[in-house]
Short mmCIF file of C-alpha atoms in Angstrom, two decimals:
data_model
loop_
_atom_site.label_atom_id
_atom_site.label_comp_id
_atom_site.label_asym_id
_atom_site.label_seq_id
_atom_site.Cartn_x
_atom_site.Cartn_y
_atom_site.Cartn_z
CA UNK A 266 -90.44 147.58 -34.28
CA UNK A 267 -92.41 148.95 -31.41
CA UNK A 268 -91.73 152.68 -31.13
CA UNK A 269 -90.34 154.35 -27.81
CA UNK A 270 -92.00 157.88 -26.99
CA UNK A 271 -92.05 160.22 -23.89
CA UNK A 272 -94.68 161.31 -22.49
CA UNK A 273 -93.87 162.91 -19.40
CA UNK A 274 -90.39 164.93 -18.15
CA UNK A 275 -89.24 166.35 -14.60
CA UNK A 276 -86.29 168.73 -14.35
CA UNK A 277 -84.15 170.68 -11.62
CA UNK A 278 -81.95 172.99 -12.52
CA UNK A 279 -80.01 176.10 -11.50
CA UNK A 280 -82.88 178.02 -13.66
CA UNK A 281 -85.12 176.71 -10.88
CA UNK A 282 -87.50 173.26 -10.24
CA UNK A 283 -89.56 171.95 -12.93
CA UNK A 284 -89.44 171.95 -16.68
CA UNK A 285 -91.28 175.45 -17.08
CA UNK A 286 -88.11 177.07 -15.18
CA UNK A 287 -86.06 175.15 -17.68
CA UNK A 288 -87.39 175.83 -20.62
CA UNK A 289 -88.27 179.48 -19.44
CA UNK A 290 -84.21 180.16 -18.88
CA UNK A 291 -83.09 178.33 -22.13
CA UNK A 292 -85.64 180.75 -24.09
CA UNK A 293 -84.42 183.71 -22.47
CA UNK A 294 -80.77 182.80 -23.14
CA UNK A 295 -79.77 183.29 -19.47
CA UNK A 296 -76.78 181.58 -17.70
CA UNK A 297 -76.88 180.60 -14.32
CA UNK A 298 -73.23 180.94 -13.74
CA UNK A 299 -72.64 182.72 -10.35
CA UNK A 300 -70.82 182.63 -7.18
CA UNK A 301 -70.91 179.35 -5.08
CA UNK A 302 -73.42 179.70 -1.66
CA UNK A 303 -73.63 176.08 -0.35
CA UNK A 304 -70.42 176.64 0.96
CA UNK A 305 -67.04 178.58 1.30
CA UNK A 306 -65.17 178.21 -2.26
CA UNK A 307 -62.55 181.10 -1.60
CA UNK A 308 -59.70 178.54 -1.32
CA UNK A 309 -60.64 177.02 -4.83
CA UNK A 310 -59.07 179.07 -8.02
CA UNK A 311 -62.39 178.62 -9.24
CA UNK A 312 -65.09 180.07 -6.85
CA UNK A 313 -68.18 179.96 -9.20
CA UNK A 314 -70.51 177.34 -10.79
CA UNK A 315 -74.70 176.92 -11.77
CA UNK A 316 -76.34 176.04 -8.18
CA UNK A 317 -80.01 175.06 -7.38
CA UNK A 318 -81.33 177.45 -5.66
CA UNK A 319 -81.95 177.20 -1.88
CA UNK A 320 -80.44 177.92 1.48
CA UNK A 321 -81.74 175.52 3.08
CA UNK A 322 -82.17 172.33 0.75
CA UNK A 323 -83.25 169.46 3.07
CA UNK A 324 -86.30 167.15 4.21
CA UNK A 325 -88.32 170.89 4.16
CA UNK A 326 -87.08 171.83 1.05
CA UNK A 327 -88.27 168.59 -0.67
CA UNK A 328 -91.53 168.48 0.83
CA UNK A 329 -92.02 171.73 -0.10
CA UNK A 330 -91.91 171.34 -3.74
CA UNK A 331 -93.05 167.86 -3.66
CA UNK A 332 -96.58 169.22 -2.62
CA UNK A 333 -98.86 165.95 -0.99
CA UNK A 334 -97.59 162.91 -2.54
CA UNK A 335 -99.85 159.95 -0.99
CA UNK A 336 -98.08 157.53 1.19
CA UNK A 337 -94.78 159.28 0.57
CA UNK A 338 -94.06 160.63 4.31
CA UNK A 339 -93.65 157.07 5.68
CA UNK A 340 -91.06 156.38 2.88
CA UNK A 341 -89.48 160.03 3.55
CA UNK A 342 -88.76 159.34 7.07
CA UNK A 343 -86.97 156.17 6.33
CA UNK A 344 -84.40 157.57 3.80
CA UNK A 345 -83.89 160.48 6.22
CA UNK A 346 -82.88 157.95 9.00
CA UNK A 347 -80.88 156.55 6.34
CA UNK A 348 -79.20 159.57 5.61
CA UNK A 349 -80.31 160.03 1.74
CA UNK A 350 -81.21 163.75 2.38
CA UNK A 351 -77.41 164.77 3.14
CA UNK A 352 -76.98 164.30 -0.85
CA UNK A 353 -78.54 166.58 -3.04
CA UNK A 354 -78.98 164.38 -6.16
CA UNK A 355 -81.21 162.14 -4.33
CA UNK A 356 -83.79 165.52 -3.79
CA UNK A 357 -83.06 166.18 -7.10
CA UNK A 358 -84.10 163.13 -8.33
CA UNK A 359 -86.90 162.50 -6.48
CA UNK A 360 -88.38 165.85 -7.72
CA UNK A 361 -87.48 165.72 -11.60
CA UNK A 362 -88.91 161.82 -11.41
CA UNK A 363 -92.21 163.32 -9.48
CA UNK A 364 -92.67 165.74 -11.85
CA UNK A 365 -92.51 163.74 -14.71
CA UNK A 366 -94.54 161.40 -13.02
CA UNK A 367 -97.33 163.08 -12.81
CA UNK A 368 -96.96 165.15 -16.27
CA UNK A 369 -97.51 162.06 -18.08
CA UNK A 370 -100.06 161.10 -16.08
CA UNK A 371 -99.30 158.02 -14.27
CA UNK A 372 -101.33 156.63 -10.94
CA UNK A 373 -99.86 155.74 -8.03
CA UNK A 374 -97.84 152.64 -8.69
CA UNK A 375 -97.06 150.58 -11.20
CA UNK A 376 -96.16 146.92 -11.34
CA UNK A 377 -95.09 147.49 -14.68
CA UNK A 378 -92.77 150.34 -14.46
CA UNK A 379 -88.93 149.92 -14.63
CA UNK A 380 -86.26 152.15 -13.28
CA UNK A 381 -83.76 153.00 -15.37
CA UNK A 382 -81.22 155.93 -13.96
CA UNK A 383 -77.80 157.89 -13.94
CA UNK A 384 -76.71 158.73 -10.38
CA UNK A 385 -72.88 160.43 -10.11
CA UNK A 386 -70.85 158.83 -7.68
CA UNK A 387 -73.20 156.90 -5.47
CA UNK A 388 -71.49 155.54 -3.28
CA UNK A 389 -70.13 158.24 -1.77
CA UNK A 390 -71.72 161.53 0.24
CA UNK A 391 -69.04 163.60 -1.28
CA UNK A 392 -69.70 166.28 1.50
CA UNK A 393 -67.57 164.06 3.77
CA UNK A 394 -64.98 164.33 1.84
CA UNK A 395 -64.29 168.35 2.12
CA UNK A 396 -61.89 167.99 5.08
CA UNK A 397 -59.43 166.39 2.21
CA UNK A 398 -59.50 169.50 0.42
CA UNK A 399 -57.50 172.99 1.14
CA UNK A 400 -58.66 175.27 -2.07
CA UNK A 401 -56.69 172.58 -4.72
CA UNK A 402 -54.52 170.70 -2.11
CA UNK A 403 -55.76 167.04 -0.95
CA UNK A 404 -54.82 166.19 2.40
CA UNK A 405 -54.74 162.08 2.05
CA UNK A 406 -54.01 161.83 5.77
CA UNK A 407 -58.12 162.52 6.39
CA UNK A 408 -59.07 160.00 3.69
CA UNK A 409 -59.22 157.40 6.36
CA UNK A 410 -61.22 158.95 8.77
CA UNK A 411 -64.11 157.29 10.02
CA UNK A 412 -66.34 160.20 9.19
CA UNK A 413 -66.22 159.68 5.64
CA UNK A 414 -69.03 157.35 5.00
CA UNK A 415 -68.93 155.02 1.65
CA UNK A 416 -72.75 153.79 0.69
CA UNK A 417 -72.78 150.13 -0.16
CA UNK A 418 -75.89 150.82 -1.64
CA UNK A 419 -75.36 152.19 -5.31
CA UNK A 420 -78.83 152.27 -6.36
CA UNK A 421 -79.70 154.53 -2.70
CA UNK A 422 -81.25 157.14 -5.46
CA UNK A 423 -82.95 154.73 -7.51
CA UNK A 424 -84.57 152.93 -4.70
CA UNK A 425 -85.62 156.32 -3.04
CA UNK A 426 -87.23 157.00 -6.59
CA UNK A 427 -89.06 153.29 -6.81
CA UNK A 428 -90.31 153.78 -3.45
CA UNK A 429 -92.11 156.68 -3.19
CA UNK A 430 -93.50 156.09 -6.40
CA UNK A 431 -94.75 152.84 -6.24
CA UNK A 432 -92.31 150.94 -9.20
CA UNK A 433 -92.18 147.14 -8.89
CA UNK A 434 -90.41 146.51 -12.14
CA UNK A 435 -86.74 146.54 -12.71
CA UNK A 436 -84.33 149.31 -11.90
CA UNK A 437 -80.71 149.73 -13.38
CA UNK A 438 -78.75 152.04 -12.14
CA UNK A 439 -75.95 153.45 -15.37
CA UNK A 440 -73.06 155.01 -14.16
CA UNK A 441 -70.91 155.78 -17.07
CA UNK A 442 -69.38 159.02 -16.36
CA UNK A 443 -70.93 162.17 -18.48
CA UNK A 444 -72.60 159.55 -20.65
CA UNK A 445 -74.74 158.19 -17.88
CA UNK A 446 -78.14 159.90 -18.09
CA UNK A 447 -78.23 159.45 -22.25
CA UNK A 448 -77.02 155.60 -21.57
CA UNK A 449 -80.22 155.58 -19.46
CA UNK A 450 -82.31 157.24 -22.02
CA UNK A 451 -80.89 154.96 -24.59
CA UNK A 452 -81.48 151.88 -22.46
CA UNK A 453 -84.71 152.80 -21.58
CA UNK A 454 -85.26 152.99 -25.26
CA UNK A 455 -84.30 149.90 -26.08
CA UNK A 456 -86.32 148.18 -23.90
CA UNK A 457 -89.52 149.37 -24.97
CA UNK A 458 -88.49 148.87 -28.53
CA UNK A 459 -87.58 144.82 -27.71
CA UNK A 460 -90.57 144.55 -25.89
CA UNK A 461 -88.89 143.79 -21.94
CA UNK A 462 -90.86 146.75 -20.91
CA UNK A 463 -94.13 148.95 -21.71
CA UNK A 464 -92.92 152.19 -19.71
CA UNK A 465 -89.88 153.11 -18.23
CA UNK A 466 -88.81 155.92 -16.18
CA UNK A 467 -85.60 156.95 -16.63
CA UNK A 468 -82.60 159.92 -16.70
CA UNK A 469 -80.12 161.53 -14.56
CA UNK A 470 -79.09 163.35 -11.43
CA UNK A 471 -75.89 164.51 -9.95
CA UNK A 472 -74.26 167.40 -7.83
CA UNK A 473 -70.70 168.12 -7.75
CA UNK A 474 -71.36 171.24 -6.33
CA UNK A 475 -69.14 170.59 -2.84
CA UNK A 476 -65.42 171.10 -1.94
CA UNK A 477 -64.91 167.32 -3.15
CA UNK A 478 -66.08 167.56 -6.66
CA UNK A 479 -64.91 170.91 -7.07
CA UNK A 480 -61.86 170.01 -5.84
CA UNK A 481 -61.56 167.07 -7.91
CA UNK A 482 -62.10 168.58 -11.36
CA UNK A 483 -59.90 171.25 -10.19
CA UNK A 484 -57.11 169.18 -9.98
CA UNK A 485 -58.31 167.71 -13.25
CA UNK A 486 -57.93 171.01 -14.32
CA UNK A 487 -61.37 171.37 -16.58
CA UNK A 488 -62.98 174.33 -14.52
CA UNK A 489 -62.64 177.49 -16.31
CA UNK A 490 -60.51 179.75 -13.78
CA UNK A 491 -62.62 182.47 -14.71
CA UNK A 492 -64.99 183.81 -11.72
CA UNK A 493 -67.58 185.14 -13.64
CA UNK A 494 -70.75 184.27 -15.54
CA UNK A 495 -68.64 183.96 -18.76
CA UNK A 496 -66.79 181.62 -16.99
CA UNK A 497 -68.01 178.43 -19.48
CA UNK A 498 -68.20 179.75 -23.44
CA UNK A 499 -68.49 176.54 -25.43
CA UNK A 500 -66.94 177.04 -28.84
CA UNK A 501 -65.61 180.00 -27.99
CA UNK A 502 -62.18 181.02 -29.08
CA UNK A 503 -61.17 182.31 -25.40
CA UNK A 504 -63.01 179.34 -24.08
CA UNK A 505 -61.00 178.09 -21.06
CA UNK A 506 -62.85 175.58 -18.90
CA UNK A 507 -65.98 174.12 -17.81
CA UNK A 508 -68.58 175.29 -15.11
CA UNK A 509 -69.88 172.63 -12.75
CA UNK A 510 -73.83 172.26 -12.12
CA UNK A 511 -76.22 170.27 -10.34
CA UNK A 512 -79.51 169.19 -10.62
CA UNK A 513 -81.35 166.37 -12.34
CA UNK A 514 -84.22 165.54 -15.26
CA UNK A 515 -86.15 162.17 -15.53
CA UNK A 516 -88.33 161.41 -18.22
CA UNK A 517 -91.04 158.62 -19.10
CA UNK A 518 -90.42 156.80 -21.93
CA UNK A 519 -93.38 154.14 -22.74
CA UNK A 520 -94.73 152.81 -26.50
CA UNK A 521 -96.32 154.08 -28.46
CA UNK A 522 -99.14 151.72 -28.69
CA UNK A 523 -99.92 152.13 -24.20
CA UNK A 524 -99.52 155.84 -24.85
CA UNK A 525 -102.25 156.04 -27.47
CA UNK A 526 -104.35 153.10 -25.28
CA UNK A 527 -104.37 155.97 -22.22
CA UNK A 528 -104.35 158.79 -24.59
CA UNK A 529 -101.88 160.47 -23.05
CA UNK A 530 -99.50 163.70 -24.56
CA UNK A 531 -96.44 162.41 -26.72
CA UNK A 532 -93.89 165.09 -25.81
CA UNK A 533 -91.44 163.38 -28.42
CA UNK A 534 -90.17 160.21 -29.79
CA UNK A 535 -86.97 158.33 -29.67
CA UNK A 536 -86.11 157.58 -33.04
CA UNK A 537 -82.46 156.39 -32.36
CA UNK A 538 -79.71 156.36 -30.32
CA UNK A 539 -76.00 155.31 -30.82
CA UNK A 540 -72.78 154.45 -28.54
CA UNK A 541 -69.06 153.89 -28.90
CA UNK A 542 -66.03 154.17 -26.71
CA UNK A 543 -62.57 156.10 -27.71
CA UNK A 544 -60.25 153.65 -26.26
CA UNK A 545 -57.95 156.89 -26.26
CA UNK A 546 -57.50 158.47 -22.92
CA UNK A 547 -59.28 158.92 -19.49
CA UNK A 548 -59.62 162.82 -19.22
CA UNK A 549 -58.82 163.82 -23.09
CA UNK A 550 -61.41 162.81 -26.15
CA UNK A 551 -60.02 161.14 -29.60
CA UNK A 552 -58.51 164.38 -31.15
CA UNK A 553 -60.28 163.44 -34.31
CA UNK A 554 -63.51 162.76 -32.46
CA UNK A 555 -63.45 159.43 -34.68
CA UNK A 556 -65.58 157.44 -32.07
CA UNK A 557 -67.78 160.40 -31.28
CA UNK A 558 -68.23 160.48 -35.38
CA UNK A 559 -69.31 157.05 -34.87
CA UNK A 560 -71.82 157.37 -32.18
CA UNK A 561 -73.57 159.83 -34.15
CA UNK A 562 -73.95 157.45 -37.62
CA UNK A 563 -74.87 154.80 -35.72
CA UNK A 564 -77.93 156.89 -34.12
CA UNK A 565 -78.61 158.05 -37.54
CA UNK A 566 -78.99 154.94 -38.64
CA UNK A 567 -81.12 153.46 -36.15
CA UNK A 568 -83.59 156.69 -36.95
CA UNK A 569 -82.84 155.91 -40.47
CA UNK A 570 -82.64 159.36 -41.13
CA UNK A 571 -79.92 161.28 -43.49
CA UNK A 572 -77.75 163.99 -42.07
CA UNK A 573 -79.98 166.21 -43.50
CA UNK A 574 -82.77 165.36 -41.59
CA UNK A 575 -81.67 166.83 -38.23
CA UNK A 576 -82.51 170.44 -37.39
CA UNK A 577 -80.85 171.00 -34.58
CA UNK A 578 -77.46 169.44 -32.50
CA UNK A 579 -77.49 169.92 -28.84
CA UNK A 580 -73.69 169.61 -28.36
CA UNK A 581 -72.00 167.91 -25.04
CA UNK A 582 -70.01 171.50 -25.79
CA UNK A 583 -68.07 171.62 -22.34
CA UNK A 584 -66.37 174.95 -23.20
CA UNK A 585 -63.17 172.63 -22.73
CA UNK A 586 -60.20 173.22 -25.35
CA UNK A 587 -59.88 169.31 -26.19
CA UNK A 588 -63.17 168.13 -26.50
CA UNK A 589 -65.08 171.37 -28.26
CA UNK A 590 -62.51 171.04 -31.71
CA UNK A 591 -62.95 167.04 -31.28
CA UNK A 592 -66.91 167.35 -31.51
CA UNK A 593 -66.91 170.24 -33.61
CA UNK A 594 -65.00 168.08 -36.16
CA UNK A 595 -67.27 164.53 -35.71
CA UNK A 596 -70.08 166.50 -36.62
CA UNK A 597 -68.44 168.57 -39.35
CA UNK A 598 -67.54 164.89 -40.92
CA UNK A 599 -71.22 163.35 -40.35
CA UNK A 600 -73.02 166.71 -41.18
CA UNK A 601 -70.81 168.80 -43.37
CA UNK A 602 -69.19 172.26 -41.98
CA UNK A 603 -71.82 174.67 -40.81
CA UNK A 604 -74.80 172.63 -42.31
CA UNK A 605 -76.82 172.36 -39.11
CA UNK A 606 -77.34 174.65 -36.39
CA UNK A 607 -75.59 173.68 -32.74
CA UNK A 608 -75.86 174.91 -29.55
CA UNK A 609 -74.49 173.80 -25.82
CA UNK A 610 -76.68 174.92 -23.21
CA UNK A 611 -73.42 174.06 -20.84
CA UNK A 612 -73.11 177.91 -20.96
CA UNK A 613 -76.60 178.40 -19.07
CA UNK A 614 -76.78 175.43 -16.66
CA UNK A 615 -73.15 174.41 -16.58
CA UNK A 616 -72.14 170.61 -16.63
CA UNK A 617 -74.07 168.49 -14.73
CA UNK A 618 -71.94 165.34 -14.78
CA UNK A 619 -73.83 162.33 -14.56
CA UNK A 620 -77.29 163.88 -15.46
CA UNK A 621 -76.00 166.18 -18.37
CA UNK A 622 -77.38 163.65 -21.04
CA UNK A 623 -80.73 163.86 -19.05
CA UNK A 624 -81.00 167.46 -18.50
CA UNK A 625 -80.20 168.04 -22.45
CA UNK A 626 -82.45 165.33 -23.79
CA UNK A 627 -85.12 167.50 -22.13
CA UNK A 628 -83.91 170.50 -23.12
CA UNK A 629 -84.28 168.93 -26.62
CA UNK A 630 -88.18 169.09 -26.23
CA UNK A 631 -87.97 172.68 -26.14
CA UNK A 632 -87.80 172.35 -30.08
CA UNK A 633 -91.28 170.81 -30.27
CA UNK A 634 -92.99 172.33 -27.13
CA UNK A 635 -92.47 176.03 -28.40
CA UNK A 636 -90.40 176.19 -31.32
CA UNK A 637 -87.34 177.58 -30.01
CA UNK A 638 -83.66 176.20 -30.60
CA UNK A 639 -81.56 176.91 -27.19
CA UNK A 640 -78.69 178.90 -27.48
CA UNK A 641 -75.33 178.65 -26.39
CA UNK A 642 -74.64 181.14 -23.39
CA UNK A 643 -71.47 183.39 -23.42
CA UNK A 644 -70.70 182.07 -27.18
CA UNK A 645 -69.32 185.39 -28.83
CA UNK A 646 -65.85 184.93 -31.25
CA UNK A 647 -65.93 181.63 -32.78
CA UNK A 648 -63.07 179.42 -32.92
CA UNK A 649 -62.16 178.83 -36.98
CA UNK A 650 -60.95 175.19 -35.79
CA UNK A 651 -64.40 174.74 -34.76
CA UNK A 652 -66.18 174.30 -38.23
CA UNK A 653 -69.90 174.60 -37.03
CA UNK A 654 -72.65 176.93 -37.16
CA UNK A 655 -72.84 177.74 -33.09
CA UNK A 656 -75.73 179.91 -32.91
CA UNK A 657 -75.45 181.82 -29.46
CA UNK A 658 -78.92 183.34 -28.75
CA UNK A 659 -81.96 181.37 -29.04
CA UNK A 660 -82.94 180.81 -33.10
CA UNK A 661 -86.53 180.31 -33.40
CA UNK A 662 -87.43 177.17 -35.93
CA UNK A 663 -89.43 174.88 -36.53
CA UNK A 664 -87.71 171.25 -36.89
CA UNK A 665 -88.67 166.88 -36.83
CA UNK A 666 -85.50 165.95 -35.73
CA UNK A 667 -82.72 166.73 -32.92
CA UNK A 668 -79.57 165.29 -32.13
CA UNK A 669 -77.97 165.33 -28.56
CA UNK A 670 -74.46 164.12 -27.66
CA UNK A 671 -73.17 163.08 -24.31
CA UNK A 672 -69.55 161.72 -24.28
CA UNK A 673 -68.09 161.15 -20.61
CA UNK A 674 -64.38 160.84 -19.15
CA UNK A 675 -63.25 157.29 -20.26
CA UNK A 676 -63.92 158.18 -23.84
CA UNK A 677 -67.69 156.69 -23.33
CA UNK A 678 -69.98 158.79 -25.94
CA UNK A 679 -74.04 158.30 -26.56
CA UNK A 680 -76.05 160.24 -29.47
CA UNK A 681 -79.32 160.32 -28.94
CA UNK A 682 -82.15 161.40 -31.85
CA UNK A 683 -85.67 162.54 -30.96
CA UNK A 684 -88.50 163.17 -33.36
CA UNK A 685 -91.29 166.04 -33.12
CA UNK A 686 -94.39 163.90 -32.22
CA UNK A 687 -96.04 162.61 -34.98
#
């Protein structure tokens, strides 16, 4: 079987733009957690969550950190006239895709290239929708009003992406809740593996940082009411909610063989992946995590690898009540009680929706690039329901294998497995 490895990554988080800033906060064990700027969240119970950085994020704001891109203006002008700067994801996109872009050293275009990403909510600009919302209240009366522009074009991100980067091959856009950015990382996988592609770009980006997503989980009620920078404490036994972030992280998946053709840096391989569905509830996980349980064996097995094997579990640990004891249980069941160390870095960057499984995939190189497990932020009392060893601060190790869940609203769940390079 042809093997799948990355060679490149691109991040933006609330630690900042670029992986450095990533990995940098992770090490450090910081959270990001902090009052909400991009606009006014006193209505909302919940007035905090993990921002990018940036008063002014527009067309300057890109270019800025885009640095000269040849032949990228032209294409920057027409999504601007389009409108794809009012929605932060697409920025975000467009930088973590740039960045990883050039860190595994790809040339302009590619007629080989596919596309393969995770974009929250697409068709929306979910700015248009703050009128609805009153702190909590909806006002449905405004949800006609002409102002509120739907996209027809789901794949506005994704084509933004392709263009300014020169792609000609396929693009997929994956839009399975929470799940999303591993499905795409899983897909992308898959295709190198099966031989329908040589090199794929492909991962996440989302923002649900605005009156309509904030409102929305609100009424969910998965936002921690706290208004703090404890606010999310995954595993925590006075864990009440999540915290919202933003941002996105692309990575370059290609084979092994082009990679050692070029010669180019193998950041880490994918050595499995698995998927499953809960058929349980929309907003609430299997209480016995069976399916998530499942995901997990069926990535092991793909790696064939044994339990043991894995040194580290990056945890979709939303700091929720429901689904923290659900996963804490799945991988007591696959891994034994305490056997391997986990961490959530939900804590540090908050929950970034659509692009979470991207943003922790690449978190999972920090492993490999410097030896360093990430912590889980604002994890002080454990829970005794949640049988795992949660290590809070950073734990520095040297290990071959990680595993990272992503399970999303719907009861959709991914595991993914990546290897130390060989």
């Amino acid at each position: 079987m042809t093997r799948a490895v990355i060679t490149g990554a691109g991040a933006v988080s609330a630690f900042g733009v670029g992986v450095p800033a990533l990995f940098d906060g992770l090490a450090h064990g910081r959270t990001c957690i902090a009052p909400i700027r991009s606009f006014d969240a006193s209505a909302f119970d919940t007035r905090v969550a993990c921002e990018v950085a940036g008063a002014g994020i527009g067309r300057g704001w890109l270019r800025d950190h885009l640095g000269h891109l040849g032949g990228a203006e032209a294409v920057l002008d027409r999504y601007e006239r389009a409108g794809a700067w009012r929605d932060r994801k697409c920025m975000f996109a467009l930088l973590a895709a740039v960045e990883a872009w050039r860190m595994a050293g790809c040339g302009p275009g590619d007629d080989e290239a596919s596309l393969v990403m995770a974009l929250g909510l697409e068709q929306a600009f979910l700015d248009d929708f703050g009128p609805m919302f009153s702190g909590q209240e909806i006002d449905w009366s405004i949800g006609g009003h002409t102002g509120i522009r739907f996209r027809s074009d789901v794949d506005l991100g994704a084509r933004l992406v392709g263009d300014v980067l020169g792609l000609y091959g396929p693009a997929i856009v994956n839009a399975s809740a929470c799940a999303a950015g591993g499905l795409a990382i899983a897909h992308a996988a898959s295709l190198i593996e099966r031989g329908a592609a040589s090199i794929v770009l492909c991962g996440g980006a989302d923002s649900m940082v605005n009156p309509f997503g904030l409102g929305g989980m609100s009424r969910l009620g998965a936002p921690s009411p706290r208004n703090d920078s404890d606010a999310c404490r995954p595993f925590d036994l006075r864990r009440d909610g999540l915290a919202i972030g933003e941002g996105a992280a692309m990575l370059i998946v290609e084979s092994e063989q082009r990679a050692a053709s070029r010669g180019a840096r193998v950041l880490a391989r994918v050595l499995g992946y698995g998927s499953t569905q809960d058929a349980y509830r929309v907003t609430a996980p299997r209480p016995d995590g069976a399916a998530a349980r499942r995901a997990m064996e069926l990535a092991l097995a793909r790696a064939r690898l044994s339990p043991k094997e894995i040194g580290y579990i990056n945890a979709h640990g939303t700091g929720t009540l429901l689904n923290d004891v659900a996963e804490a249980r799945a991988i007591a069941a696959v891994f034994g009680p305490g056997a391997v160390p986990v961490g959530s870095v939900k804590g540090a960057i908050g929950h970034l929706m659509a692009a979470s499984g991207a943003i922790e995939a690449a978190a999972c190189l920090l492993p490999f690039d410097r030896n360093l497990l990430p912590g889980t932020a604002n994890h002080r009392d454990p829970d005794p329901q949640c049988e795992v060893d949660v290590i809070g601060a950073p734990r520095a190790a040297s290990v071959d294998a990680v595993l990272s869940n992503s399970f999303g609203f719907g009861g959709q769940n991914v595991s993914l497995i990546l290897g130390r390079p060989a």
